[in-house]
CSV table of C-alpha atoms in Angstrom, one decimal:
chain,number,residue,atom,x,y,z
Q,286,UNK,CA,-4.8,24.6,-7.8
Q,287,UNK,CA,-5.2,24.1,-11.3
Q,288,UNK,CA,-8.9,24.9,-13.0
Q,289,UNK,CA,-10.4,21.6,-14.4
Q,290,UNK,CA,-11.0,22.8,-17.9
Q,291,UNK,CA,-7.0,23.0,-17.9
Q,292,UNK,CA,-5.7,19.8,-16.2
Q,293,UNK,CA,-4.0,17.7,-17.8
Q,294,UNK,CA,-5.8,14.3,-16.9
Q,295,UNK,CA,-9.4,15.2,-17.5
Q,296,UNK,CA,-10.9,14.7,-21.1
Q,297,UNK,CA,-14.0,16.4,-20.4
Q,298,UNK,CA,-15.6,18.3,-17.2
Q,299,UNK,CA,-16.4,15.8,-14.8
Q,300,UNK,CA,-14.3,13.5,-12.3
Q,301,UNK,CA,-12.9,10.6,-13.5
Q,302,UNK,CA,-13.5,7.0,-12.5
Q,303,UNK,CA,-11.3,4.3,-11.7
Q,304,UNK,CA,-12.0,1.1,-11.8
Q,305,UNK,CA,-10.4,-0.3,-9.0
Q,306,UNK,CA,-11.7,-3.4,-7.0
Q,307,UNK,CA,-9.0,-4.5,-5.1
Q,308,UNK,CA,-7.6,-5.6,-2.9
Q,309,UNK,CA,-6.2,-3.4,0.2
Q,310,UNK,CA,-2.6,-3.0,-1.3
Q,311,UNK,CA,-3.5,-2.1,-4.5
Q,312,UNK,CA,-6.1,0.5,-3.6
Q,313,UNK,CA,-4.0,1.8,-0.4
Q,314,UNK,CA,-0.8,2.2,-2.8
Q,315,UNK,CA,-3.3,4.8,-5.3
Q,316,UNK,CA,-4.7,7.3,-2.4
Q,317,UNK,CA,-1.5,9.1,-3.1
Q,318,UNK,CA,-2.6,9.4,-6.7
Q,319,UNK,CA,-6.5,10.0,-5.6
Q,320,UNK,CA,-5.4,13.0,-3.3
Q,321,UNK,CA,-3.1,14.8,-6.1
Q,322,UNK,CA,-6.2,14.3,-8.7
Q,323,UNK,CA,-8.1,16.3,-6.3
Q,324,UNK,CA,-6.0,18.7,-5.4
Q,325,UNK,CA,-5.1,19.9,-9.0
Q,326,UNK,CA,-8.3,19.3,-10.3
Q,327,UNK,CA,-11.0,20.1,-7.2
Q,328,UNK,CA,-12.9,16.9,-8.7
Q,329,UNK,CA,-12.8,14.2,-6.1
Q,330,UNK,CA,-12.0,10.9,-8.1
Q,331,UNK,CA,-14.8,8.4,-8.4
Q,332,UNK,CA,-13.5,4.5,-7.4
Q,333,UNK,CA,-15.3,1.3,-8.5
Q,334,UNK,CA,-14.4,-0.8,-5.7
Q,335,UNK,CA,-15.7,-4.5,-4.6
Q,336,UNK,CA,-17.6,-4.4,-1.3
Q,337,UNK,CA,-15.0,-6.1,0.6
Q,338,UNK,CA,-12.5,-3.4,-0.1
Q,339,UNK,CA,-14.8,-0.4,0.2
Q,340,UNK,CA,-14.4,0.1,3.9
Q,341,UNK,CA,-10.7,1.5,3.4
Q,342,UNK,CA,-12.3,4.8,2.0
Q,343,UNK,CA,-13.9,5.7,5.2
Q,344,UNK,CA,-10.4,6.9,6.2
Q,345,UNK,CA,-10.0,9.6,3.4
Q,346,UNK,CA,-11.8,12.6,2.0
Q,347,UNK,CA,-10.7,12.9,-1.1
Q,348,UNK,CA,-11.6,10.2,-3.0
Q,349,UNK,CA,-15.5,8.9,-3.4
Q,350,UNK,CA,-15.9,5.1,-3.6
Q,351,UNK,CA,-18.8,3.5,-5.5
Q,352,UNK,CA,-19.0,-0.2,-3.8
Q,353,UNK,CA,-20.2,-3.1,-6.3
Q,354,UNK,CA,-20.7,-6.6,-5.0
Q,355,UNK,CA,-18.0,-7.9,-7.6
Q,356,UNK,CA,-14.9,-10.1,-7.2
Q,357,UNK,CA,-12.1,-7.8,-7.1
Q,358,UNK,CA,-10.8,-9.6,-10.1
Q,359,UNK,CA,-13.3,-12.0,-11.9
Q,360,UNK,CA,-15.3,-8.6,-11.6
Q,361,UNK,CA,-13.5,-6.3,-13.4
Q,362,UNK,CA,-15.5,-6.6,-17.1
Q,363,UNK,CA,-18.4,-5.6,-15.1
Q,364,UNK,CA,-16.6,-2.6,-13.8
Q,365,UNK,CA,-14.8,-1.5,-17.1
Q,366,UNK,CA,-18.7,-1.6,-17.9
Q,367,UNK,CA,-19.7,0.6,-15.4
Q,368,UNK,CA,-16.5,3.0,-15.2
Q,369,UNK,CA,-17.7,3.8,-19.2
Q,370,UNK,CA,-20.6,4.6,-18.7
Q,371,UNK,CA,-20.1,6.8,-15.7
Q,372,UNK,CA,-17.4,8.9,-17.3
Q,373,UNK,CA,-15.2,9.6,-20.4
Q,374,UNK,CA,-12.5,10.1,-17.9
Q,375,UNK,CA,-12.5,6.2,-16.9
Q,376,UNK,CA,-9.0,4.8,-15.9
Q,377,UNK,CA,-8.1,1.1,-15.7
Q,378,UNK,CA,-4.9,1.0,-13.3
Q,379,UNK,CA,-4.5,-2.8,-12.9
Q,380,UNK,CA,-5.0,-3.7,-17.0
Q,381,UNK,CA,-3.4,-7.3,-16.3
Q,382,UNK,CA,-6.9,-9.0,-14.6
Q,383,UNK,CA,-8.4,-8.3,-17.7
Q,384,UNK,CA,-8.3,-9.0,-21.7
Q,385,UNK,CA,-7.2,-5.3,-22.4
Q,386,UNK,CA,-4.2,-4.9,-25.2
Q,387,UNK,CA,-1.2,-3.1,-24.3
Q,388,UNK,CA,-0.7,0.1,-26.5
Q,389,UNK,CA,2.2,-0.9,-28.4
Q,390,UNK,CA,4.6,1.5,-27.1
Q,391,UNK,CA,4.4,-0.2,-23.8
Q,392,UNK,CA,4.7,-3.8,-25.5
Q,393,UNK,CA,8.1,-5.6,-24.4
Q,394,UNK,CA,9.8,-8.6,-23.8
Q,395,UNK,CA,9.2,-9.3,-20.1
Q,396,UNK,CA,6.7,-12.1,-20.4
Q,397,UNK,CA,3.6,-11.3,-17.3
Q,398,UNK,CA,1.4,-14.0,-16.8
Q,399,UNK,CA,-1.8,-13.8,-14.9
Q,400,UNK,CA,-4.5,-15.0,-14.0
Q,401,UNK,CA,-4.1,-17.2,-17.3
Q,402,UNK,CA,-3.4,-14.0,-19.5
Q,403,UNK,CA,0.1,-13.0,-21.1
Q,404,UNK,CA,1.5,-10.1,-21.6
Q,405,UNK,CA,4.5,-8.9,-23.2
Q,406,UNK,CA,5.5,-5.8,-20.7
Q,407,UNK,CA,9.1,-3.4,-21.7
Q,408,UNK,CA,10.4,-2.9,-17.9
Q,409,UNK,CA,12.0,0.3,-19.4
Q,410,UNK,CA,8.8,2.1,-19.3
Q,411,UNK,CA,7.0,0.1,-16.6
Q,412,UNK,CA,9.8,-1.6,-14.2
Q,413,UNK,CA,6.9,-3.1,-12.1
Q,414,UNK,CA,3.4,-2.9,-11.2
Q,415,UNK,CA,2.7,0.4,-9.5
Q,416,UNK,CA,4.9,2.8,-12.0
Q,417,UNK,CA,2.2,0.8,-14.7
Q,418,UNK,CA,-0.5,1.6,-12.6
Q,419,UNK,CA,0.8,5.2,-11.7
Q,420,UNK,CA,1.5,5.9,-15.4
Q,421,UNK,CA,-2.2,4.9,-16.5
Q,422,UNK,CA,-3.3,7.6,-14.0
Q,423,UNK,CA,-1.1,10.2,-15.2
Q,424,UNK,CA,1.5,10.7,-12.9
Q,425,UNK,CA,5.5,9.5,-13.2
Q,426,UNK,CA,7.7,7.1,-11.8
Q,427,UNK,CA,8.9,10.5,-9.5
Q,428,UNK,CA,5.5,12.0,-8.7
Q,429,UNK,CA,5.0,8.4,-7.5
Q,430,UNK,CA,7.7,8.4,-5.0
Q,431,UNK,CA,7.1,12.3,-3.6
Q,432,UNK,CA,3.4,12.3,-3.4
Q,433,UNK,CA,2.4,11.8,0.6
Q,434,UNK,CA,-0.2,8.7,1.9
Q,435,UNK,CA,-2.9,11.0,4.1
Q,436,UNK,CA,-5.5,9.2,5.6
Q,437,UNK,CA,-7.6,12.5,7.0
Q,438,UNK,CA,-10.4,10.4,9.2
Q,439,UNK,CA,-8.7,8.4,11.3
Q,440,UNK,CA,-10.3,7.8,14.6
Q,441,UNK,CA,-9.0,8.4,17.6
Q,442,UNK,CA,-10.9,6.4,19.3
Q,443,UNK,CA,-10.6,3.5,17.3
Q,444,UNK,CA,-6.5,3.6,17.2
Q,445,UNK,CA,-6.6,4.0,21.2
Q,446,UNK,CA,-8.5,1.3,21.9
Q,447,UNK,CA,-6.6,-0.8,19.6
Q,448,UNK,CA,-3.2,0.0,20.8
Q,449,UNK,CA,-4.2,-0.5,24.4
Q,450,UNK,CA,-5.3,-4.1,23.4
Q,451,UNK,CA,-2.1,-5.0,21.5
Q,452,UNK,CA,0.6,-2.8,23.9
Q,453,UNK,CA,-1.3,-2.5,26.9
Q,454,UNK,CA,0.0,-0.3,29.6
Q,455,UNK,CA,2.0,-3.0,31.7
Q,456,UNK,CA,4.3,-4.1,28.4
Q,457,UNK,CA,5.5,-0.3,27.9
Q,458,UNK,CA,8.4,-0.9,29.5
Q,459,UNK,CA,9.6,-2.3,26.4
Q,460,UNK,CA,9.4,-0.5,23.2
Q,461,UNK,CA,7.1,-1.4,20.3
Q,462,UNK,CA,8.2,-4.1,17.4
Q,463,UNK,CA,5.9,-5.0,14.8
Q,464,UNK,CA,5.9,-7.3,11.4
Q,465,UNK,CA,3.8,-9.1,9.3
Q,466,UNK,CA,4.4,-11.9,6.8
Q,467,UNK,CA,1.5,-13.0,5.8
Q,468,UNK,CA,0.5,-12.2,2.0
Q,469,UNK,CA,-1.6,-13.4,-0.4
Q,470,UNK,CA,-1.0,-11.6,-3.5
Q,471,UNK,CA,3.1,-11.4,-3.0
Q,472,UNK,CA,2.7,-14.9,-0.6
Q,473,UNK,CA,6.6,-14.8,1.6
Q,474,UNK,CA,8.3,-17.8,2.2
Q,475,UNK,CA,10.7,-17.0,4.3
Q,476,UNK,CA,9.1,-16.8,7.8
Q,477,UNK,CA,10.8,-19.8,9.4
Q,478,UNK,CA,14.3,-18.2,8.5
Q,479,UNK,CA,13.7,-14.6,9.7
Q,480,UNK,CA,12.0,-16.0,13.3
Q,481,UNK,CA,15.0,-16.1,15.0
Q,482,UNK,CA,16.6,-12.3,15.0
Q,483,UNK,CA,13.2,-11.2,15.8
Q,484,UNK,CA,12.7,-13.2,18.4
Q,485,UNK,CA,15.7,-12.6,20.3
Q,486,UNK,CA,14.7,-8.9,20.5
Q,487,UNK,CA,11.8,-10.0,22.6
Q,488,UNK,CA,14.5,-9.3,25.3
Q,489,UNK,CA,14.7,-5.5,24.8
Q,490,UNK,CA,11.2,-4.8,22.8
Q,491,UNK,CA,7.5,-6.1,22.7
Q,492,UNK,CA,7.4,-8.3,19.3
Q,493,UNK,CA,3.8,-8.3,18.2
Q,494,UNK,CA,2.8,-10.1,15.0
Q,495,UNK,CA,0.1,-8.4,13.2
Q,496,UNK,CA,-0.9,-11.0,11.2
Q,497,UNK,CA,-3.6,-11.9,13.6
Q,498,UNK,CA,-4.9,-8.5,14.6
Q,499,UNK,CA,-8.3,-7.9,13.4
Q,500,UNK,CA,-8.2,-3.8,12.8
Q,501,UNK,CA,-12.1,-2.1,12.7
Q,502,UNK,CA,-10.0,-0.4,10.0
Q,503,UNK,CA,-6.7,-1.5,8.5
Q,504,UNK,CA,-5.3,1.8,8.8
Q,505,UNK,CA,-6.6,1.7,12.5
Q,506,UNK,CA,-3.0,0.3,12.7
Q,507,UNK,CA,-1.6,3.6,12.0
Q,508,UNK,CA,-2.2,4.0,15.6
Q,509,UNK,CA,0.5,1.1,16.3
Q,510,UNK,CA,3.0,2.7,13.7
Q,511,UNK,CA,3.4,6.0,15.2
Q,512,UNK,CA,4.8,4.8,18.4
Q,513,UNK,CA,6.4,1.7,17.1
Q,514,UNK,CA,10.2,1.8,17.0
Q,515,UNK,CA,10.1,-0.3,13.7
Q,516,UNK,CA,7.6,-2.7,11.0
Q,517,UNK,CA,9.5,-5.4,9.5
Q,518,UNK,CA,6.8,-6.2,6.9
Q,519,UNK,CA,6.1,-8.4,3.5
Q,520,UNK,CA,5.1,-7.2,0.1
Q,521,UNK,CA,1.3,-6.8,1.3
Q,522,UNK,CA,-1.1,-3.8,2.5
Q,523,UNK,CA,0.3,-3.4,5.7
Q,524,UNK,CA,4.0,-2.3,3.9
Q,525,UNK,CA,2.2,0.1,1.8
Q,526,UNK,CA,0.1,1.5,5.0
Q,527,UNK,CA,3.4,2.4,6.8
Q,528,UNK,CA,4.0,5.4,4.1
Q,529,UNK,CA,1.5,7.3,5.7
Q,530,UNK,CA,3.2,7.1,9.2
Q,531,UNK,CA,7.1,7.9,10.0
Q,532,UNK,CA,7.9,4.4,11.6
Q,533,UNK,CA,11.0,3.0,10.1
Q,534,UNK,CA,10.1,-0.2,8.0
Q,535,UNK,CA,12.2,-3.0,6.6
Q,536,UNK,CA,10.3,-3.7,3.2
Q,537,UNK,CA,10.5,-7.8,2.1
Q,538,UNK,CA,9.5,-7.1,-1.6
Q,539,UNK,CA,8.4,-10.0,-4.6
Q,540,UNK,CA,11.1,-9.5,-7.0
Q,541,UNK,CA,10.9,-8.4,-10.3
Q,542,UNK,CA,7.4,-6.8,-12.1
Q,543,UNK,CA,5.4,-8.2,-9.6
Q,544,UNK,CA,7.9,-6.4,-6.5
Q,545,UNK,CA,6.1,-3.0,-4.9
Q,546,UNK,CA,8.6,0.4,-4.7
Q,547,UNK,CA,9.2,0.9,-1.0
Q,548,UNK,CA,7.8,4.2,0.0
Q,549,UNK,CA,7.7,6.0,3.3
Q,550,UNK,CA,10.5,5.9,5.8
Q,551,UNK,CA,12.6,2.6,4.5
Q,552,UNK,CA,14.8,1.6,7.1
Q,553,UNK,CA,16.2,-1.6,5.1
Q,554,UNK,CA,14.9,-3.0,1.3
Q,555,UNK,CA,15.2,-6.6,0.5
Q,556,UNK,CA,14.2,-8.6,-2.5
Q,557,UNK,CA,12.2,-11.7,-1.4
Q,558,UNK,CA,14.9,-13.7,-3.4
Q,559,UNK,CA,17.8,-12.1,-0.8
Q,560,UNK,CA,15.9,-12.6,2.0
Q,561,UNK,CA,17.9,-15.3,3.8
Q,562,UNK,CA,21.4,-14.4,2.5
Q,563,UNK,CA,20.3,-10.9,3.7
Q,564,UNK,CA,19.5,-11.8,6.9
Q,565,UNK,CA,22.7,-10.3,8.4
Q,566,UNK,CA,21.4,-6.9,6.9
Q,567,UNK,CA,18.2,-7.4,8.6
Q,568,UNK,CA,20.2,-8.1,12.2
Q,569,UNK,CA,21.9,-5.2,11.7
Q,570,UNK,CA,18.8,-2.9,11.3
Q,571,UNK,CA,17.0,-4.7,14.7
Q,572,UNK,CA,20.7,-3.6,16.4
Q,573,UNK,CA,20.4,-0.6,15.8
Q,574,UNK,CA,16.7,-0.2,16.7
Q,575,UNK,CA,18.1,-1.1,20.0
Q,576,UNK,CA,20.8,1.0,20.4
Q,577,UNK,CA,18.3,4.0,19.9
Q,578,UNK,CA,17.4,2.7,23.2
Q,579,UNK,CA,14.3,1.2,21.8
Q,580,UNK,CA,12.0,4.7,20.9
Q,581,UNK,CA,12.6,7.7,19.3
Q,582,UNK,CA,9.1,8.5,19.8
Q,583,UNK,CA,8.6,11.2,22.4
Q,584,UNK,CA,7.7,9.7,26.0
Q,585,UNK,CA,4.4,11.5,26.2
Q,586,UNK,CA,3.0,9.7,23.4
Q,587,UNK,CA,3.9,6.1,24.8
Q,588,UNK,CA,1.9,7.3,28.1
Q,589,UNK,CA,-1.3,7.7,26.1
């Protein structure tokens, strides 16, 4: 582990703060980041996060969250306020909710607009949102993709009961199918048009829609992933949950700045703009989920 008086993110001996409000994608997508700041450092980062967020930290060790009853975005002058004063080591991952310039080394001419702000962004340096956010915590576009999601206090208890709700014990006969469309930052239009293949695997798996399950925890649902034969999943929190379980996913991403990296075990990646002329690609991947007889998971597990 490095010593704190020589890492290379820290201005001055004490953790830094982030200033991150939300929402569950967003913060989920950082841990990554959180957990290699500790581990280099020993300093567990300090997160300003909006109360309705905050509960996602109970499931990890390594980062400390300071809850504020602020907007996750309307909020975040308030938290720039905070994160200063707290720390000289205060980082600002999502810049774009907020009047904060660009340095002009990252100025472009990929025009952002949000939330009623523009920006001028160069893709070369930042080709979407999470490298930006990654790069304004240190790390690079590779650290990014090789650094592991741990969530080290999941409960037991919690995922068991959950799973026993959504795949009780007389639908085992049939392997484990999940997906998700529902979004509200990346919003998917597509739902009516990708219904079909999944439906007709109803035949050889149990299809369950987690757009209506109401986790104690979202990544209570990591419970549901590890035995699951696949997640086919929009741009949203519960795609950026699956890299910290092995399930094979089929990632629906917004396209351009705005699009997530896939991370994790990617079975199939498809830009929300393909993903009806891609739906042969998605077919293929449900096929072969079959073939595999439906679960590569070991038998013991699914008896639990």
């Amino acid at each position: 582990m490095e010593t704190p008086s020589t890492c290379w993110f820290l201005k001055s001996f004490n953790a830094p703060v982030f200033c991150l409000l939300g929402r569950l994608g967003d913060t989920i997508l950082m841990f990554p980041a959180f957990r290699e700041i500790h581990r280099r450092t020993g300093f567990k980062p300090r997160i300003i996060v909006s109360e309705e967020y905050a509960n996602v930290y109970d499931g990890i060790s390594y980062a400390d969250p300071i809850p504020v009853p602020w907007n996750w975005w309307t909020g975040v002058s308030q938290a720039r306020k905070m994160a200063l004063a707290l720390s000289q080591n205060a980082v600002f991952p999502q810049w774009w909710l907020e009047d904060c310039p660009i340095p002009k080394e990252y100025q472009g001419t990929f025009n952002l607009t949000c939330h009623g702000l523009n920006w001028g962004v160069n893709l070369d340096l930042w080709g979407n949102f999470m490298a930006s956010m990654y790069s304004r915590a240190g790390f690079t576009i590779d650290e990014m993709m090789r650094l592991p999601l741990v969530f080290d206090r999941r409960s037991e208890a919690r995922e068991k009961s959950l799973l026993d709700q959504v795949w009780p014990v007389k639908l085992r006969s049939k392997p484990l199918l999940l997906y998700n469309f529902p979004g509200i930052s990346s919003p998917f239009g597509w739902t009516p048009e990708l219904s079909p293949p999944l439906t007709a695997m109803r035949e050889r798996f149990t299809v369950v829609d987690l757009g209506p399950i109401r986790a104690t925890r979202i990544y209570d649902l990591l419970g549901l992933y590890d035995v699951a034969v696949g997640l086919v999943t929009c741009d949203t929190a519960t795609a950026h949950l699956a890299h910290a379980s092995k399930v094979p996913t089929v990632w629906y991403t917004a396209s351009n700045w705005t699009g997530s990296t896939p991370r994790g075990n990617v079975a199939l990646h498809v830009s929300y703009n393909d993903a009806v002329k891609r739906i042969p690609d998605l077919v293929d991947v449900l096929v072969g989920w079959k073939l595999q007889n439906g679960n590569p998971r070991p038998l013991e597990v699914l008896a639990h």
